[in-house]
Amino acid sequence: MAYIGLKYAVFAPITTETKGQPITYGKGIVLGRMIQATINFTRNSDVLFADDVTAESDNSITGGTVNLNVDDIEEAAQVEALGVVKSGETGKEVYHETDTPAPYGGIGYLRVREKNKVKSYIPYWLHKTQLAVNSETANTKGNNIQWQTPTAEGQIMGVEIANDGITYFRDHKVFATEAEAITWLNTMANITEA
């Protein structure tokens, strides 16, 4: 697969999660404009040896991590996705880092693929994650600008969204147009405005 683009990071907080049922999400929000997404799944790596050879192996997914590098995370997105607390009057809000954990939520993003000179648009949806900005680096402006952009890091958790005994981590779907792919992501993230 040859991917040539990445865009449109969204987050939606989980409002209800019942084993064997689809997750219900609250109103979603755009996290920022995408720079990079890194997904690392953690897998079982157990091997059963019998008669001095590998007889069975298991490489099933047990969880994972997500790192989303975006151009900026607006304050509203920090409150919704990172658990930052807002206080004060309108126009004079103060945003606080606290020891309260960030909410669980779904994350989506869109990859652009080109194969045989034909573009397709593939939105991905991680059903359950928990994000945080764990480190921050600030640099002074010198002779050359060094762009400083945030990376939200998080855990990927499995969910049982159907009564089929399967743990789900991520969905994706292939579309011919970017508009269709964004509509799919907006539906998953419960984003109603364009």
PDB file of C-alpha atoms in Angstrom:
ATOM      1  CA  MET A   1       0.000   0.000   0.000  1.00  0.00           C
ATOM      2  CA  ALA A   2       1.376   3.391  -0.961  1.00  0.00           C
ATOM      3  CA  TYR A   3       0.097   6.180   1.256  1.00  0.00           C
ATOM      4  CA  ILE A   4       0.651   9.772   0.235  1.00  0.00           C
ATOM      5  CA  GLY A   5      -1.243  11.815   2.802  1.00  0.00           C
ATOM      6  CA  LEU A   6      -2.701  12.154   6.285  1.00  0.00           C
ATOM      7  CA  LYS A   7      -5.337  14.546   7.595  1.00  0.00           C
ATOM      8  CA  TYR A   8      -8.338  15.275   9.788  1.00  0.00           C
ATOM      9  CA  ALA A   9      -7.781  14.082  13.379  1.00  0.00           C
ATOM     10  CA  VAL A  10     -11.006  13.755  15.387  1.00  0.00           C
ATOM     11  CA  PHE A  11     -11.912  12.677  18.922  1.00  0.00           C
ATOM     12  CA  ALA A  12     -15.229  11.789  20.565  1.00  0.00           C
ATOM     13  CA  PRO A  13     -15.685  11.018  24.278  1.00  0.00           C
ATOM     14  CA  ILE A  14     -17.305   7.722  25.209  1.00  0.00           C
ATOM     15  CA  THR A  15     -20.665   8.222  26.930  1.00  0.00           C
ATOM     16  CA  THR A  16     -21.737   4.581  27.266  1.00  0.00           C
ATOM     17  CA  GLU A  17     -19.869   1.327  26.853  1.00  0.00           C
ATOM     18  CA  THR A  18     -21.738  -1.936  27.368  1.00  0.00           C
ATOM     19  CA  LYS A  19     -20.077  -5.257  26.601  1.00  0.00           C
ATOM     20  CA  GLY A  20     -21.478  -6.727  23.390  1.00  0.00           C
ATOM     21  CA  GLN A  21     -23.062  -3.445  22.223  1.00  0.00           C
ATOM     22  CA  PRO A  22     -21.781  -0.602  20.023  1.00  0.00           C
ATOM     23  CA  ILE A  23     -20.138   2.227  21.979  1.00  0.00           C
ATOM     24  CA  THR A  24     -22.056   5.502  22.253  1.00  0.00           C
ATOM     25  CA  TYR A  25     -19.976   8.649  21.802  1.00  0.00           C
ATOM     26  CA  GLY A  26     -20.658  12.222  22.843  1.00  0.00           C
ATOM     27  CA  LYS A  27     -20.212  15.201  20.561  1.00  0.00           C
ATOM     28  CA  GLY A  28     -16.892  14.912  18.771  1.00  0.00           C
ATOM     29  CA  ILE A  29     -14.281  17.550  18.052  1.00  0.00           C
ATOM     30  CA  VAL A  30     -11.462  18.082  15.553  1.00  0.00           C
ATOM     31  CA  LEU A  31      -8.137  17.728  17.393  1.00  0.00           C
ATOM     32  CA  GLY A  32      -6.025  19.622  14.888  1.00  0.00           C
ATOM     33  CA  ARG A  33      -4.455  19.342  11.477  1.00  0.00           C
ATOM     34  CA  MET A  34      -2.457  16.136  11.150  1.00  0.00           C
ATOM     35  CA  ILE A  35       1.307  15.972  10.800  1.00  0.00           C
ATOM     36  CA  GLN A  36       1.953  12.362  11.792  1.00  0.00           C
ATOM     37  CA  ALA A  37       0.136   9.375  13.320  1.00  0.00           C
ATOM     38  CA  THR A  38       1.961   6.420  14.826  1.00  0.00           C
ATOM     39  CA  ILE A  39       0.059   3.320  15.912  1.00  0.00           C
ATOM     40  CA  ASN A  40       1.858   0.498  17.708  1.00  0.00           C
ATOM     41  CA  PHE A  41      -0.147  -2.594  18.562  1.00  0.00           C
ATOM     42  CA  THR A  42       1.022  -4.816  21.412  1.00  0.00           C
ATOM     43  CA  ARG A  43       0.742  -8.496  20.527  1.00  0.00           C
ATOM     44  CA  ASN A  44       1.004 -11.772  22.327  1.00  0.00           C
ATOM     45  CA  SER A  45       4.112 -13.590  21.224  1.00  0.00           C
ATOM     46  CA  ASP A  46       3.644 -16.907  22.918  1.00  0.00           C
ATOM     47  CA  VAL A  47       4.941 -20.000  21.162  1.00  0.00           C
ATOM     48  CA  LEU A  48       4.125 -23.610  22.022  1.00  0.00           C
ATOM     49  CA  PHE A  49       6.949 -26.014  21.306  1.00  0.00           C
ATOM     50  CA  ALA A  50       6.211 -29.704  20.794  1.00  0.00           C
ATOM     51  CA  ASP A  51       8.566 -32.380  19.473  1.00  0.00           C
ATOM     52  CA  ASP A  52      11.323 -29.762  19.438  1.00  0.00           C
ATOM     53  CA  VAL A  53       9.537 -27.505  16.907  1.00  0.00           C
ATOM     54  CA  THR A  54       6.992 -24.712  16.999  1.00  0.00           C
ATOM     55  CA  ALA A  55       3.588 -26.380  17.120  1.00  0.00           C
ATOM     56  CA  GLU A  56       1.405 -23.323  17.797  1.00  0.00           C
ATOM     57  CA  SER A  57       1.854 -19.582  18.133  1.00  0.00           C
ATOM     58  CA  ASP A  58      -0.301 -16.655  19.144  1.00  0.00           C
ATOM     59  CA  ASN A  59       0.177 -13.155  17.805  1.00  0.00           C
ATOM     60  CA  SER A  60      -3.186 -11.666  18.824  1.00  0.00           C
ATOM     61  CA  ILE A  61      -3.478  -7.967  19.706  1.00  0.00           C
ATOM     62  CA  THR A  62      -3.699  -7.124  23.409  1.00  0.00           C
ATOM     63  CA  GLY A  63      -3.653  -3.300  23.192  1.00  0.00           C
ATOM     64  CA  GLY A  64      -1.441  -0.611  21.816  1.00  0.00           C
ATOM     65  CA  THR A  65      -0.338   3.004  21.742  1.00  0.00           C
ATOM     66  CA  VAL A  66      -1.264   5.943  19.544  1.00  0.00           C
ATOM     67  CA  ASN A  67       0.774   9.101  18.939  1.00  0.00           C
ATOM     68  CA  LEU A  68      -0.881  11.949  17.057  1.00  0.00           C
ATOM     69  CA  ASN A  69       1.289  14.889  16.042  1.00  0.00           C
ATOM     70  CA  VAL A  70      -0.909  17.840  15.049  1.00  0.00           C
ATOM     71  CA  ASP A  71      -0.278  21.487  14.230  1.00  0.00           C
ATOM     72  CA  ASP A  72      -2.074  22.707  17.365  1.00  0.00           C
ATOM     73  CA  ILE A  73      -4.588  21.493  19.937  1.00  0.00           C
ATOM     74  CA  GLU A  74      -7.133  24.226  20.599  1.00  0.00           C
ATOM     75  CA  GLU A  75      -8.253  24.778  24.187  1.00  0.00           C
ATOM     76  CA  ALA A  76     -11.704  23.276  23.502  1.00  0.00           C
ATOM     77  CA  ALA A  77     -10.047  20.100  22.220  1.00  0.00           C
ATOM     78  CA  GLN A  78      -7.724  20.007  25.241  1.00  0.00           C
ATOM     79  CA  VAL A  79     -10.767  20.071  27.539  1.00  0.00           C
ATOM     80  CA  GLU A  80     -12.646  17.358  25.604  1.00  0.00           C
ATOM     81  CA  ALA A  81      -9.798  14.997  24.730  1.00  0.00           C
ATOM     82  CA  LEU A  82      -7.068  15.571  27.299  1.00  0.00           C
ATOM     83  CA  GLY A  83      -9.069  16.249  30.449  1.00  0.00           C
ATOM     84  CA  VAL A  84      -7.764  19.815  30.889  1.00  0.00           C
ATOM     85  CA  VAL A  85     -10.068  21.687  33.286  1.00  0.00           C
ATOM     86  CA  LYS A  86     -11.521  25.072  32.311  1.00  0.00           C
ATOM     87  CA  SER A  87     -12.585  27.696  34.860  1.00  0.00           C
ATOM     88  CA  GLY A  88     -13.331  31.427  34.964  1.00  0.00           C
ATOM     89  CA  GLU A  89     -15.731  33.719  33.134  1.00  0.00           C
ATOM     90  CA  THR A  90     -16.312  33.684  29.405  1.00  0.00           C
ATOM     91  CA  GLY A  91     -13.464  35.451  27.652  1.00  0.00           C
ATOM     92  CA  LYS A  92     -11.218  35.119  30.716  1.00  0.00           C
ATOM     93  CA  GLU A  93     -11.011  31.345  31.020  1.00  0.00           C
ATOM     94  CA  VAL A  94      -8.095  29.641  32.708  1.00  0.00           C
ATOM     95  CA  TYR A  95      -7.092  26.144  31.623  1.00  0.00           C
ATOM     96  CA  HIS A  96      -5.662  23.897  34.318  1.00  0.00           C
ATOM     97  CA  GLU A  97      -3.578  20.744  34.191  1.00  0.00           C
ATOM     98  CA  THR A  98      -4.815  18.427  36.941  1.00  0.00           C
ATOM     99  CA  ASP A  99      -4.267  14.904  38.176  1.00  0.00           C
ATOM    100  CA  THR A 100      -7.666  13.890  36.800  1.00  0.00           C
ATOM    101  CA  PRO A 101      -7.263  11.268  34.051  1.00  0.00           C
ATOM    102  CA  ALA A 102      -8.267  12.144  30.517  1.00  0.00           C
ATOM    103  CA  PRO A 103     -11.587  10.702  29.314  1.00  0.00           C
ATOM    104  CA  TYR A 104     -11.880   7.547  27.263  1.00  0.00           C
ATOM    105  CA  GLY A 105     -12.812   8.231  23.670  1.00  0.00           C
ATOM    106  CA  GLY A 106     -12.644   7.220  20.047  1.00  0.00           C
ATOM    107  CA  ILE A 107     -10.050   8.680  17.679  1.00  0.00           C
ATOM    108  CA  GLY A 108     -10.200   8.950  13.924  1.00  0.00           C
ATOM    109  CA  TYR A 109      -7.928  10.122  11.147  1.00  0.00           C
ATOM    110  CA  LEU A 110      -7.800   9.922   7.354  1.00  0.00           C
ATOM    111  CA  ARG A 111      -5.064   8.437   5.177  1.00  0.00           C
ATOM    112  CA  VAL A 112      -4.758   9.049   1.443  1.00  0.00           C
ATOM    113  CA  ARG A 113      -3.581   6.127  -0.681  1.00  0.00           C
ATOM    114  CA  GLU A 114      -2.513   6.008  -4.315  1.00  0.00           C
ATOM    115  CA  LYS A 115      -2.345   2.752  -6.235  1.00  0.00           C
ATOM    116  CA  ASN A 116      -2.073   2.416 -10.028  1.00  0.00           C
ATOM    117  CA  LYS A 117      -2.552   6.202 -10.330  1.00  0.00           C
ATOM    118  CA  VAL A 118      -5.913   6.013  -8.509  1.00  0.00           C
ATOM    119  CA  LYS A 119      -6.403   7.776  -5.180  1.00  0.00           C
ATOM    120  CA  SER A 120      -8.524   6.364  -2.395  1.00  0.00           C
ATOM    121  CA  TYR A 121      -9.335   7.754   1.023  1.00  0.00           C
ATOM    122  CA  ILE A 122      -9.175   5.508   4.066  1.00  0.00           C
ATOM    123  CA  PRO A 123     -10.519   6.758   7.383  1.00  0.00           C
ATOM    124  CA  TYR A 124      -9.466   4.853  10.519  1.00  0.00           C
ATOM    125  CA  TRP A 125     -11.381   4.732  13.801  1.00  0.00           C
ATOM    126  CA  LEU A 126      -9.843   3.587  17.101  1.00  0.00           C
ATOM    127  CA  HIS A 127     -12.798   2.564  19.271  1.00  0.00           C
ATOM    128  CA  LYS A 128     -11.344   3.262  22.717  1.00  0.00           C
ATOM    129  CA  THR A 129      -8.299   5.326  23.650  1.00  0.00           C
ATOM    130  CA  GLN A 130      -7.084   7.603  26.415  1.00  0.00           C
ATOM    131  CA  LEU A 131      -4.889  10.527  25.365  1.00  0.00           C
ATOM    132  CA  ALA A 132      -2.380  12.761  27.141  1.00  0.00           C
ATOM    133  CA  VAL A 133       0.379  15.209  26.281  1.00  0.00           C
ATOM    134  CA  ASN A 134       3.162  13.629  28.341  1.00  0.00           C
ATOM    135  CA  SER A 135       6.069  15.821  27.336  1.00  0.00           C
ATOM    136  CA  GLU A 136       6.521  19.295  25.967  1.00  0.00           C
ATOM    137  CA  THR A 137       9.579  21.029  24.557  1.00  0.00           C
ATOM    138  CA  ALA A 138       9.866  24.767  23.989  1.00  0.00           C
ATOM    139  CA  ASN A 139      12.622  26.444  21.954  1.00  0.00           C
ATOM    140  CA  THR A 140      13.555  30.069  21.462  1.00  0.00           C
ATOM    141  CA  LYS A 141      13.384  31.568  17.983  1.00  0.00           C
ATOM    142  CA  GLY A 142      16.918  31.716  16.623  1.00  0.00           C
ATOM    143  CA  ASN A 143      18.222  32.367  13.115  1.00  0.00           C
ATOM    144  CA  ASN A 144      15.901  29.688  11.778  1.00  0.00           C
ATOM    145  CA  ILE A 145      12.382  28.890  12.931  1.00  0.00           C
ATOM    146  CA  GLN A 146      11.900  25.497  14.554  1.00  0.00           C
ATOM    147  CA  TRP A 147       8.233  24.594  14.393  1.00  0.00           C
ATOM    148  CA  GLN A 148       7.027  23.321  17.753  1.00  0.00           C
ATOM    149  CA  THR A 149       3.934  21.130  17.541  1.00  0.00           C
ATOM    150  CA  PRO A 150       2.200  18.970  20.166  1.00  0.00           C
ATOM    151  CA  THR A 151       2.011  15.201  20.150  1.00  0.00           C
ATOM    152  CA  ALA A 152      -0.887  13.568  21.971  1.00  0.00           C
ATOM    153  CA  GLU A 153       0.030  10.115  23.206  1.00  0.00           C
ATOM    154  CA  GLY A 154      -2.379   7.491  24.357  1.00  0.00           C
ATOM    155  CA  GLN A 155      -3.354   3.934  25.052  1.00  0.00           C
ATOM    156  CA  ILE A 156      -5.440   1.851  22.651  1.00  0.00           C
ATOM    157  CA  MET A 157      -7.865  -0.519  24.350  1.00  0.00           C
ATOM    158  CA  GLY A 158      -9.958  -3.328  22.958  1.00  0.00           C
ATOM    159  CA  VAL A 159     -13.751  -3.376  23.148  1.00  0.00           C
ATOM    160  CA  GLU A 160     -16.447  -5.949  22.550  1.00  0.00           C
ATOM    161  CA  ILE A 161     -18.933  -4.049  20.382  1.00  0.00           C
ATOM    162  CA  ALA A 162     -20.872  -7.086  19.174  1.00  0.00           C
ATOM    163  CA  ASN A 163     -22.029 -10.331  20.723  1.00  0.00           C
ATOM    164  CA  ASP A 164     -19.503 -12.337  18.733  1.00  0.00           C
ATOM    165  CA  GLY A 165     -16.770 -12.855  21.335  1.00  0.00           C
ATOM    166  CA  ILE A 166     -14.301 -10.740  19.305  1.00  0.00           C
ATOM    167  CA  THR A 167     -12.305  -7.845  20.770  1.00  0.00           C
ATOM    168  CA  TYR A 168     -12.179  -4.906  18.355  1.00  0.00           C
ATOM    169  CA  PHE A 169      -9.486  -2.239  18.285  1.00  0.00           C
ATOM    170  CA  ARG A 170      -9.769  -0.322  15.010  1.00  0.00           C
ATOM    171  CA  ASP A 171     -12.044  -0.064  11.970  1.00  0.00           C
ATOM    172  CA  HIS A 172     -11.346   1.390   8.547  1.00  0.00           C
ATOM    173  CA  LYS A 173     -13.175   1.716   5.273  1.00  0.00           C
ATOM    174  CA  VAL A 174     -12.081   2.627   1.737  1.00  0.00           C
ATOM    175  CA  PHE A 175     -13.756   5.500  -0.140  1.00  0.00           C
ATOM    176  CA  ALA A 176     -13.320   6.950  -3.603  1.00  0.00           C
ATOM    177  CA  THR A 177     -13.643  10.561  -2.416  1.00  0.00           C
ATOM    178  CA  GLU A 178     -12.291  12.561   0.509  1.00  0.00           C
ATOM    179  CA  ALA A 179     -15.767  13.952   1.245  1.00  0.00           C
ATOM    180  CA  GLU A 180     -17.207  10.457   1.744  1.00  0.00           C
ATOM    181  CA  ALA A 181     -14.323   9.501   4.033  1.00  0.00           C
ATOM    182  CA  ILE A 182     -14.744  12.630   6.161  1.00  0.00           C
ATOM    183  CA  THR A 183     -18.504  12.015   6.388  1.00  0.00           C
ATOM    184  CA  TRP A 184     -17.787   8.499   7.685  1.00  0.00           C
ATOM    185  CA  LEU A 185     -15.364   9.871  10.305  1.00  0.00           C
ATOM    186  CA  ASN A 186     -17.846  12.576  11.321  1.00  0.00           C
ATOM    187  CA  THR A 187     -20.526   9.926  11.776  1.00  0.00           C
ATOM    188  CA  MET A 188     -18.213   7.773  13.908  1.00  0.00           C
ATOM    189  CA  ALA A 189     -17.153  10.807  15.992  1.00  0.00           C
ATOM    190  CA  ASN A 190     -20.662  12.257  16.295  1.00  0.00           C
ATOM    191  CA  ILE A 191     -19.617  15.510  14.589  1.00  0.00           C
ATOM    192  CA  THR A 192     -22.646  17.173  13.017  1.00  0.00           C
ATOM    193  CA  GLU A 193     -21.372  20.475  11.645  1.00  0.00           C
ATOM    194  CA  ALA A 194     -19.153  20.622   8.555  1.00  0.00           C
TER     195      ALA A 194
END
